[in-house]
Short mmCIF file of C-alpha atoms in Angstrom, two decimals:
data_model
loop_
_atom_site.label_atom_id
_atom_site.label_comp_id
_atom_site.label_asym_id
_atom_site.label_seq_id
_atom_site.Cartn_x
_atom_site.Cartn_y
_atom_site.Cartn_z
CA LEU F 173 159.40 224.58 142.53
CA MET F 174 156.88 227.22 142.33
CA SER F 175 157.67 228.04 138.82
CA VAL F 176 157.70 224.58 137.67
CA LYS F 177 154.20 224.32 139.46
CA ARG F 178 153.02 227.10 137.22
CA MET F 179 154.28 225.83 134.45
CA MET F 180 151.93 222.34 134.83
CA GLU F 181 148.90 224.28 135.94
CA LYS F 182 148.99 226.13 132.66
CA MET F 183 149.36 223.07 130.68
CA GLY F 184 146.61 221.70 132.46
CA VAL F 185 148.73 218.79 134.77
CA PRO F 186 148.42 220.31 138.14
CA LYS F 187 150.65 218.70 140.45
CA THR F 188 151.18 218.45 144.26
CA HIS F 189 154.81 219.71 145.49
CA LEU F 190 155.19 216.16 146.67
CA GLU F 191 154.82 215.15 142.64
CA LEU F 192 156.50 218.32 141.56
CA LYS F 193 159.98 217.44 143.54
CA LYS F 194 159.69 213.76 142.79
CA MET F 195 159.74 214.73 139.11
CA ILE F 196 162.43 217.17 139.84
CA SER F 197 164.49 214.55 141.74
CA GLU F 198 163.98 211.92 138.92
CA VAL F 199 165.17 214.75 135.95
CA THR F 200 168.36 215.93 138.06
CA GLY F 201 169.17 212.52 139.45
CA GLY F 202 168.86 213.86 143.02
CA VAL F 203 171.59 215.89 142.91
CA SER F 204 169.74 219.25 142.79
CA GLU F 205 166.51 220.65 143.97
CA THR F 206 166.89 222.47 140.70
CA ILE F 207 166.61 221.23 136.94
CA SER F 208 169.46 222.97 135.24
CA TYR F 209 169.28 224.18 131.39
CA GLN F 210 171.56 220.55 130.59
CA ASP F 211 169.00 218.68 132.46
CA PHE F 212 166.45 220.25 130.88
CA VAL F 213 167.96 219.63 127.57
CA ASN F 214 168.88 216.10 128.19
CA VAL F 215 164.84 215.33 129.16
CA MET F 216 163.86 217.27 126.21
CA LEU F 217 166.39 215.13 123.22
CA GLY F 218 166.01 212.16 125.43
CA LYS F 219 164.84 208.57 124.13
CA ARG F 220 161.25 210.21 122.88
CA SER F 221 163.46 212.63 119.91
CA ALA F 222 165.21 209.33 118.50
CA VAL F 223 161.80 208.26 118.33
CA LEU F 224 160.37 211.03 116.41
CA LYS F 225 163.89 211.16 114.36
CA LEU F 226 162.84 207.92 113.26
CA VAL F 227 159.39 209.08 112.31
CA MET F 228 160.57 211.75 110.54
CA MET F 229 162.88 209.85 109.01
CA PHE F 230 160.30 207.37 107.66
CA GLU F 231 157.93 210.12 106.71
CA GLY F 232 161.11 211.67 104.61
CA LYS F 233 161.27 208.07 102.72
CA ALA F 234 157.70 207.63 102.29
CA ASN F 235 157.37 211.04 100.66
CA GLU F 236 160.11 210.34 98.41
CA SER F 237 158.05 207.72 97.03
CA ASN F 238 155.99 210.19 95.82
CA PRO F 239 158.44 212.84 94.21
CA LYS F 240 156.93 216.17 93.30
CA PRO F 241 157.38 217.79 89.84
CA SER F 242 159.75 220.24 89.76
CA GLY F 243 159.76 223.05 87.44
CA PRO F 244 156.49 225.80 86.36
CA PRO F 245 152.72 224.33 86.69
CA PRO F 246 150.98 223.86 83.19
CA GLU F 247 149.44 225.92 81.86
CA ARG F 248 145.68 225.75 82.65
CA ASP F 249 142.03 227.41 81.20
CA ILE F 250 139.49 227.88 81.75
CA ALA F 251 137.40 224.86 81.29
CA SER F 252 140.16 222.79 82.87
CA LEU F 253 139.69 225.08 86.43
CA PRO F 254 137.00 222.97 89.24
#
């Protein structure tokens, strides 16, 4: 409980003991008072990560429409420099 409290304080979102207990209970499903590694992974890779994957997929497709040139850059002379 105290390590979660310190982490939240360092993130700038201090919580009371009751808020932390409620948060831990939501993460663990009320089974435990400690967050296991599997619980942590489930929280970090939950619904939000699915949205993140969709955003990244669409960003990747947007970048495909503007392909980057391959190969060495064209030669330039002094006059073409900004």
